Short mmCIF file of C-alpha atoms in Angstrom, two decimals:
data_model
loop_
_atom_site.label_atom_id
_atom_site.label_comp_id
_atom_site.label_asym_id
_atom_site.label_seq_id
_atom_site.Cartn_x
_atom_site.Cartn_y
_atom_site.Cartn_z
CA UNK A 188 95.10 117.44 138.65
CA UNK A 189 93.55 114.55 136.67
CA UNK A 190 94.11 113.26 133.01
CA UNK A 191 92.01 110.79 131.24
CA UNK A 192 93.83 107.84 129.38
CA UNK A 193 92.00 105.40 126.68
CA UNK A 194 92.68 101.67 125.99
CA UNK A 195 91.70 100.41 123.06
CA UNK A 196 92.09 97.29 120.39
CA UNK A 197 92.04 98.66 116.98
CA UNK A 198 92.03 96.14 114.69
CA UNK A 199 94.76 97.07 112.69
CA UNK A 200 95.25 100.85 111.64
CA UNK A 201 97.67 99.42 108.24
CA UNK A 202 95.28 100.82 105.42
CA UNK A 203 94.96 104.53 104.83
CA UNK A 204 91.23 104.76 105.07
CA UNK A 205 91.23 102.48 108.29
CA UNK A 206 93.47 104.36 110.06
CA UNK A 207 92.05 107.53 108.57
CA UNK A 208 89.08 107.12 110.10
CA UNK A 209 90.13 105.61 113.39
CA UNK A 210 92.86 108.41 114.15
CA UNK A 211 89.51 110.48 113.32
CA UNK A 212 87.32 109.53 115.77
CA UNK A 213 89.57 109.34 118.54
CA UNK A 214 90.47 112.75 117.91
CA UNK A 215 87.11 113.94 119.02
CA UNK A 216 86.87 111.18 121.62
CA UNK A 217 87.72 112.94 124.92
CA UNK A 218 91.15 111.50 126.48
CA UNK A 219 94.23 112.83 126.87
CA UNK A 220 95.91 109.92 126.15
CA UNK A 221 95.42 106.34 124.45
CA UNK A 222 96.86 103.47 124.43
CA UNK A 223 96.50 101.38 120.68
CA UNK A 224 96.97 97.77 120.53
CA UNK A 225 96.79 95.22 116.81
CA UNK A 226 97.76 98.31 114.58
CA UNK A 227 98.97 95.43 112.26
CA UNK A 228 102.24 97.24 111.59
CA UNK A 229 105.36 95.31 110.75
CA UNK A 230 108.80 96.46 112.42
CA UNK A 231 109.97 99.75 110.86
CA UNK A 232 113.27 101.88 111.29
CA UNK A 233 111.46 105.05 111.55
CA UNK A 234 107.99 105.65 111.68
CA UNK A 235 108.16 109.11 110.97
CA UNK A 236 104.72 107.92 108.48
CA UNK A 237 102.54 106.98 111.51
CA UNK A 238 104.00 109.92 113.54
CA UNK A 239 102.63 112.75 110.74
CA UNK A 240 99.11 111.06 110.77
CA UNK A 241 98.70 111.88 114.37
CA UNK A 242 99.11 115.71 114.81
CA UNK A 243 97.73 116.66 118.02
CA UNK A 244 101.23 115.68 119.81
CA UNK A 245 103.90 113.24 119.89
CA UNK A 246 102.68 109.40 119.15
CA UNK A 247 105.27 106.16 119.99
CA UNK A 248 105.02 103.10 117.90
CA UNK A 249 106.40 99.84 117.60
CA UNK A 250 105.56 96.99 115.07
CA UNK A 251 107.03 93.84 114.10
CA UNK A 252 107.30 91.08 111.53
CA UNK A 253 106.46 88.45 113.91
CA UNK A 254 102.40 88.30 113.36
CA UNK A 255 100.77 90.62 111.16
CA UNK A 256 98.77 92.05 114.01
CA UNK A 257 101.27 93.20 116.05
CA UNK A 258 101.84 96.46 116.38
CA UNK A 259 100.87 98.98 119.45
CA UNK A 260 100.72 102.93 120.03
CA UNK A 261 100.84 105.39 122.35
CA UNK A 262 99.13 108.21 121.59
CA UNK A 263 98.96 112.12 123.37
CA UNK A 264 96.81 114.41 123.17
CA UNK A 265 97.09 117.28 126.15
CA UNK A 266 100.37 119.46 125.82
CA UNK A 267 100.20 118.67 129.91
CA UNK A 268 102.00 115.38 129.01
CA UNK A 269 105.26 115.75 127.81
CA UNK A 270 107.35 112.24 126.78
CA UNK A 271 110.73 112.21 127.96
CA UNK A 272 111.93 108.68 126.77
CA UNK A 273 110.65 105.86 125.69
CA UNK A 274 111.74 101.97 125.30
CA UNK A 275 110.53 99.03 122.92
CA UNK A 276 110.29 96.11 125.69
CA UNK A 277 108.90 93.54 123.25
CA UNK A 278 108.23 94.49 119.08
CA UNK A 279 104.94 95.35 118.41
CA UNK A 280 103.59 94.25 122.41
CA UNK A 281 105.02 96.42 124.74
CA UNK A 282 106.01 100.10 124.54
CA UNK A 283 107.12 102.28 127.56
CA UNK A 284 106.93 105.70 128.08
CA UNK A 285 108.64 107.84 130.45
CA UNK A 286 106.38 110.98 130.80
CA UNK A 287 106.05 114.18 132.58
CA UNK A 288 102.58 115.32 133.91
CA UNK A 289 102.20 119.36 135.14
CA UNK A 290 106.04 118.36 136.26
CA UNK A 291 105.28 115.14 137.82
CA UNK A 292 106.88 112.50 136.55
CA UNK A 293 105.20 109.22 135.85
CA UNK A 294 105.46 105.70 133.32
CA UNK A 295 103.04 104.13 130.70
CA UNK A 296 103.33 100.04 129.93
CA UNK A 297 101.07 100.00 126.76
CA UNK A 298 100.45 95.85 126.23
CA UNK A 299 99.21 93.56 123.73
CA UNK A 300 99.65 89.95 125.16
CA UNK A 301 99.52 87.13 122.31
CA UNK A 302 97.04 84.68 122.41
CA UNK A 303 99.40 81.65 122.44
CA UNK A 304 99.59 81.52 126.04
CA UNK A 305 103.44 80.48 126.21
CA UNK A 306 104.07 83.42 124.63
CA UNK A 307 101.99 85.26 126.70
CA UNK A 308 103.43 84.38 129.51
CA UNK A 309 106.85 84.89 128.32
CA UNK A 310 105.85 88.66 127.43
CA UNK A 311 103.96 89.05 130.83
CA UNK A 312 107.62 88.27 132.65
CA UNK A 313 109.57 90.72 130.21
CA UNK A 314 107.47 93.14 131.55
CA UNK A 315 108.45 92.71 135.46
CA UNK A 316 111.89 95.08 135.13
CA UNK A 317 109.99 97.21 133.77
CA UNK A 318 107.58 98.33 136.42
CA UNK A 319 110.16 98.42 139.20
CA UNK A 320 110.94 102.36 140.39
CA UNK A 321 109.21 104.41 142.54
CA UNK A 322 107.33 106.95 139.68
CA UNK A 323 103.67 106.40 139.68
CA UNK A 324 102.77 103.83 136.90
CA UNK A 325 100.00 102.99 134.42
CA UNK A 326 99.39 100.01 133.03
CA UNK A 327 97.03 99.65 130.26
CA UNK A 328 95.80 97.34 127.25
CA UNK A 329 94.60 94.11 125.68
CA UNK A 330 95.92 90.99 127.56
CA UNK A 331 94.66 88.92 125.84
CA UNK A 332 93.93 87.11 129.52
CA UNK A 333 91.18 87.29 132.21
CA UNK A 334 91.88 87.88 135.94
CA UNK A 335 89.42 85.28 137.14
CA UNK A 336 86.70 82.87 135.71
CA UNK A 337 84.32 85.96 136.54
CA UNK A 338 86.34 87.98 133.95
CA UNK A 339 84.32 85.32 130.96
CA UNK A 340 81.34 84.21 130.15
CA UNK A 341 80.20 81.38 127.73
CA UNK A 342 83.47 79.30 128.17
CA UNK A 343 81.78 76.76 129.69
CA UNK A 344 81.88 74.96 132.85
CA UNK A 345 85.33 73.21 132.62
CA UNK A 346 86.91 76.48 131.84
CA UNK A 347 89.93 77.44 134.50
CA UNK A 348 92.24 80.10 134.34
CA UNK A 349 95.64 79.47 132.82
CA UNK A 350 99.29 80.10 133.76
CA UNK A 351 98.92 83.35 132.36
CA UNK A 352 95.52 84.56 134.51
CA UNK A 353 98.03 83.57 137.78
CA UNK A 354 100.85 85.58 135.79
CA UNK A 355 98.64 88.67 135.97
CA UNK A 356 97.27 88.50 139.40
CA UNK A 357 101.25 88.03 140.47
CA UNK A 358 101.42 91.67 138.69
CA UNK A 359 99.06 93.20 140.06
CA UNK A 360 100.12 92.01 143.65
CA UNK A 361 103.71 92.33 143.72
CA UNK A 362 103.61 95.75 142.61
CA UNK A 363 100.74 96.76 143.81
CA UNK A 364 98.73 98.08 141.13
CA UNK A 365 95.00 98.58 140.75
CA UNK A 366 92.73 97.33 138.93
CA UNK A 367 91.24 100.77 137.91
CA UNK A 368 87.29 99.66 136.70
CA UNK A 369 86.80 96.83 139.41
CA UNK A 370 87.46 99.29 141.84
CA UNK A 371 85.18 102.03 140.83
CA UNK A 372 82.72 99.12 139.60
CA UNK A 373 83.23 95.92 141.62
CA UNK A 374 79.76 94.81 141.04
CA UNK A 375 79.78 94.89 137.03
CA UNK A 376 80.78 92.76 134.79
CA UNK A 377 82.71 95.27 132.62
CA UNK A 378 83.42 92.46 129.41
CA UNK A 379 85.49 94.09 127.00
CA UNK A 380 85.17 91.91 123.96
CA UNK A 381 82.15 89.91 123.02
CA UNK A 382 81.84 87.19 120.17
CA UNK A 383 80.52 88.43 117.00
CA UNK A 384 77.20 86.31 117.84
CA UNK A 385 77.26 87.38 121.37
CA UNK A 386 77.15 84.29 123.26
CA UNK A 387 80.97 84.91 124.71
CA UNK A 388 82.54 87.62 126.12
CA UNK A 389 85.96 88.42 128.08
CA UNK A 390 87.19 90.91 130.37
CA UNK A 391 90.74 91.22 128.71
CA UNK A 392 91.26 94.90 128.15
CA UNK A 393 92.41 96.73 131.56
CA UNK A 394 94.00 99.60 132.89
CA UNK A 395 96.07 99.69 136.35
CA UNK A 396 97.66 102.30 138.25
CA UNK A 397 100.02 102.73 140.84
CA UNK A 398 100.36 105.78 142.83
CA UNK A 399 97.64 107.68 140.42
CA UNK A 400 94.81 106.17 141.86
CA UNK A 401 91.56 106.22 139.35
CA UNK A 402 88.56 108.76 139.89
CA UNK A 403 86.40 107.35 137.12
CA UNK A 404 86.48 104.35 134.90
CA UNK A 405 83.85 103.92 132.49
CA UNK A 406 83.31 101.54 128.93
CA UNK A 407 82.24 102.90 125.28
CA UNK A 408 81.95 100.60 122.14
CA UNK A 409 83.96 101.53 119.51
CA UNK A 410 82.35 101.25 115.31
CA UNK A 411 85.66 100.01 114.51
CA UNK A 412 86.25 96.83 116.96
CA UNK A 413 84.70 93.75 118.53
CA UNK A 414 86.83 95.84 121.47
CA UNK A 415 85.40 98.58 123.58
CA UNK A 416 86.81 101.62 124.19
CA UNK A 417 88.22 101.44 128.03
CA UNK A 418 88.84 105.13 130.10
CA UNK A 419 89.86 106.00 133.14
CA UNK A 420 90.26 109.20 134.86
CA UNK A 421 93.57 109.05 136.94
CA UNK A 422 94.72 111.51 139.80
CA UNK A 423 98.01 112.36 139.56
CA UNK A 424 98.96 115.62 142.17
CA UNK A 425 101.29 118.45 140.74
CA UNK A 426 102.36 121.58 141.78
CA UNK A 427 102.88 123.30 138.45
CA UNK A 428 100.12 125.72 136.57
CA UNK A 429 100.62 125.58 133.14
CA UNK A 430 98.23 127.62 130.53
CA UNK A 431 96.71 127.00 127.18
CA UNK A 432 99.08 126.18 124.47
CA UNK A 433 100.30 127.46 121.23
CA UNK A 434 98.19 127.89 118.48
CA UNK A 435 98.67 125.09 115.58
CA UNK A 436 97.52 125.36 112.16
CA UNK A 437 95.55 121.82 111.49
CA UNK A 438 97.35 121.51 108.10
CA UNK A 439 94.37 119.09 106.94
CA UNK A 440 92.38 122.45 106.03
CA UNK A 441 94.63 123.17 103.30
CA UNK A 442 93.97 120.29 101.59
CA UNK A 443 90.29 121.61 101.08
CA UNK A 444 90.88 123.84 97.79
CA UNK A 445 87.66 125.73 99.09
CA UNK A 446 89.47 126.75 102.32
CA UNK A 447 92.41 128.11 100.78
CA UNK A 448 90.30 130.18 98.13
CA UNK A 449 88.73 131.62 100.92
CA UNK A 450 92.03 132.28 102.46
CA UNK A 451 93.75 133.62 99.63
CA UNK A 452 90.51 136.18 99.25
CA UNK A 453 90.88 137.21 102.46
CA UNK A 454 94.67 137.94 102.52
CA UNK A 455 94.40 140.19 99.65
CA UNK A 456 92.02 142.37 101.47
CA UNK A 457 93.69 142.59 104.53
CA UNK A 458 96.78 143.53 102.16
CA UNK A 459 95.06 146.84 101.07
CA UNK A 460 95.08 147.55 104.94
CA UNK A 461 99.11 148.27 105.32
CA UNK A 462 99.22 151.93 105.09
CA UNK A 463 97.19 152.17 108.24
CA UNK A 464 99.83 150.92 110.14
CA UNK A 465 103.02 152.26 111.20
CA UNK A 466 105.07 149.19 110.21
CA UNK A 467 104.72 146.32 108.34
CA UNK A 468 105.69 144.47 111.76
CA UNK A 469 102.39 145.73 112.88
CA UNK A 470 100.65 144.83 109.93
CA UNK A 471 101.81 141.37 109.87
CA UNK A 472 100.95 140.83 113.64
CA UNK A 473 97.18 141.79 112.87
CA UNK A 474 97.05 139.51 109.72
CA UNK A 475 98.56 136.60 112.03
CA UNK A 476 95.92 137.06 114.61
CA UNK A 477 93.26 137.28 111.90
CA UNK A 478 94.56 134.09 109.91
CA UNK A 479 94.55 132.08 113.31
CA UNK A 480 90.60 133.42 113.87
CA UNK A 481 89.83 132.43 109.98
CA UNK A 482 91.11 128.80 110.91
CA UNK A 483 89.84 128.32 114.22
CA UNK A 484 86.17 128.97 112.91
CA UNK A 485 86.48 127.01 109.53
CA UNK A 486 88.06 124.21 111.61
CA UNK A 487 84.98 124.23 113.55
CA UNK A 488 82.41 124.36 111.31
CA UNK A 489 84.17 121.31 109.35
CA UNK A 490 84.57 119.46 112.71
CA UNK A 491 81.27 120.31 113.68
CA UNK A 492 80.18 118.90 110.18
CA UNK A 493 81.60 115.82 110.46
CA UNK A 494 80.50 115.07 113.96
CA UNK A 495 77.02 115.34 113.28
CA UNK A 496 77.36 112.42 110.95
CA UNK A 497 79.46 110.47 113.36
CA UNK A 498 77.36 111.50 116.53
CA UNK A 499 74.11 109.94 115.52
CA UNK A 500 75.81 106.04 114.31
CA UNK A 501 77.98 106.15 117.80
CA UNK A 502 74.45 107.14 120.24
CA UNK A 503 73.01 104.19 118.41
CA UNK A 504 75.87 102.16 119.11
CA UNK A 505 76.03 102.64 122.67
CA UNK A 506 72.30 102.36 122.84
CA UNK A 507 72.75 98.50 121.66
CA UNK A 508 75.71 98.07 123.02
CA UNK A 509 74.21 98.74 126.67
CA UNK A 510 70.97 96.94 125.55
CA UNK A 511 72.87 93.38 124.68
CA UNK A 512 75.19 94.11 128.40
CA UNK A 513 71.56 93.40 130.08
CA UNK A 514 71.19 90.09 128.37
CA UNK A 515 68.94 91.75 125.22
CA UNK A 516 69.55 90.50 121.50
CA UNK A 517 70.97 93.49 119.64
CA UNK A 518 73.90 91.67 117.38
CA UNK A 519 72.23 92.19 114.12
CA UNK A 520 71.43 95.96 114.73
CA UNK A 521 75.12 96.67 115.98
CA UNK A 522 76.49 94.78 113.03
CA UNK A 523 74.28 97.16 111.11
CA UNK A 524 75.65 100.45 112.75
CA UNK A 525 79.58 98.91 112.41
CA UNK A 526 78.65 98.61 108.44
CA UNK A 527 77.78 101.91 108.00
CA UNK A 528 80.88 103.25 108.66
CA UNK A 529 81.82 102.13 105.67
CA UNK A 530 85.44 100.04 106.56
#
C-alpha cells in the first residue's frame, strides 16, 4: 500500500494568523504526511500549543534558541501511520520518527540544514547514527545544499559544490537511499527555491527513501514560501487491512456561534422524540448518529466555502509558477497572487 509524504519550507509558522493559515491549507493539501522545516520556534519544554493547532493526528516538534528560524515538524495526517517514538537529533534541525505503517514499521529524518556550511556539515554527520537499521527509511527536507552544480542555476560559472554537496552524496551512497524526484524525473530540473527576482534557483529541498521505493514525485508552489511544496508517493508493502477511522468532532465548528445555534435547535427537537423509544440508551444512540451527520455536512459546506476562495489564487499560482519553470517572466504576477493571501 502507498502513502504520500510532503516536504516543505514554511517560513516560520510563529504568528497565529501565519500558522493559521498555513496549518489550513495543508489540511486540504492531499498527503498523508509532511515534513515542516523554519517554523521559527524557539526551544520549548512542551509544545502541547503547536500540538492542539494540528488536529488531524499526532504532530512532533522541535525548536530552539539558536537562530530564530529554527524550528521543524512532523506532521500526520492518515490514522494508517501510527508514531511509536520519536528523538530530537539536533534542536530545531532534525527530528526522527519511529512509525508504524498498516503494521510495517518504518523511520522519518525530517532536516533543516543551516546555511553556514560548517554547521551544515556538522548536522549532516549527526545524522549518520541515525539512519543505520534495517527499517525502511525516509529522508526528507530543506538542505539547504545542492547534490551537483546541475542542482543551481544563476551561481555563476566559478560556482563548485562545497564540503557539504560531497557530505550528501556520501549519504545517499553509503546507505543507499534514493533520490525520490530524479528518479521518477531524471531529465527535469526540479529547482525548489527560486530568487525573489527569478534569476537563481536551487534544488535544495529533497526527499529519499530506502526500502519504500517512490511511485510518484511531483512539485507544487506554495502562497506562503519562496519554497515549493515537494511530494512523493512511497510504496511501502503490508499485510494488515485496516478500515476507516473513528469519527472526530472538528472542534473549530463550535467556535462559529451560528453552528451551535443551529445545533442547539436541533437537539431540542430531537429531545421531543424520547418516548418513541424504549430507552433512553436508544434515544441517545440515534441523537449521536444524527449529531455526527449535522457536523459532517456543516463541516463540508464551510470547507467547501473556504476552498473556493483558496482554489482559484493556488490554479493561478501554479499556472505562473510552471510558466517562469520554462524560462517565461511571471515574478510580478506571482508576487501578486502571494499578496493576496493576505500574510
Amino acid at each position: 500500500m502507498a502513502f504520500n509524504i510532503t516536504t516543505i519550507n514554511v517560513r516560520s509558522i510563529k504568528t497565529e494568523i501565519r500558522a493559521q493559515s498555513v496549518l489550513s491549507f495543508l489540511e486540504r493539501f492531499n498527503s498523508d504526511v509532511f515534513l515542516l522545516q523554519e517554523c521559527g520556534l524557539p526551544f520549548l519544554s512542551s509544545y502541547r500549543k503547536w500540538e492542539d493547532k494540528w488536529q488531524h493526528g499526532p504532530s512532533i516538534w522541535s525548536g530552539s534558541n539558536f537562530n530564530k528560524n529554527d524550528g521543524v515538524a512532523i506532521l500526520i495526517k492518515t490514522p494508517h501511520v501510527v508514531v511509536r517514538g520519536s528523538t530530537v537529533v539536533v534542536g530545531g534541525r532534525a527530528l526522527l520518527a519511529n512509525c508504524t505503517f498498516m503494521g510495517r514499521d518504518f523511520n522519518m529524518l525530517n532536516v533543516y540544514g543551516f546555511n553556514d556550511k560548517h554547521d551544515r556539515c556538522a548536522l549532516l554527520e549527526d545524522l549518520q547514527s541515525h539512519m543505520l537499521g534495517r527499517d525502511p527509511l525516509v529522508v526528507g527536507g530543506d538542505f539547504n545544499c545542492v547534490l551537483n552544480r546541475a542542482d543551481r542555476r544563476g551561481a555563476g560559472e566559478d560556482f563548485k559544490v562545497d564540503r557539504s554537496s560531497v557530505l550528501l552524496q556520501g549519504l545517499c551512497r553509503d546507505f543507499k537511499l534514493t533520490d525520490c524526484f530524479k528518479t521518477l524525473h531524471p531529465r527535469e530540473e526540479g529547482f525548489t527555491w527560486t530568487s525573489g527576482d527569478g534569476t537563481r534557483a536551487s534544488r535544495i529541498d529533497y526527499l529519499f527513501t530506502r526500502d519504500c521505493p517512490p511511485t510518484d514525485a511531483r512539485i507544487t508552489p506554495a502562497f506562503f514560501s519562496d519554497h515549493v511544496m515537494l511530494t512523493c508517493t512511497l510504496s511501502l508493502t503490508s499485510g494488515v487491512t485496516v478500515g476507516r477511522g473513528p469519527w472526530k468532532l472538528n472542534c473549530s465548528l463550535l467556535e462559529d456561534d451560528r453552528v451551535v445555534s443551529q445545533y442547539r435547535e436541533q437537539f431540542s427537537q430531537w429531545q421531543t422524540l424520547q418516548d418513541f423509544f424504549d430507552t433512553r440508551a436508544q434515544w441517545w444512540e440515534m441523537v449521536k448518529g444524527r449529531t455526527r451527520t449535522f457536523f459532517r455536512e456543516i463541516g463540508k459546506k464551510k470547507s467547501k466555502e473556504k476552498d473556493r476562495r483558496m482554489v482559484g489564487l493556488q490554479k493561478r499560482l501554479e499556472r505562473y509558477f510552471n510558466l517562469g519553470q520554462q524560462g517565461l517572466d511571471f515574478n510580478y504576477e506571482i508576487k501578486e497572487v502571494k499578496r493576496k493571501w493576505h500574510f
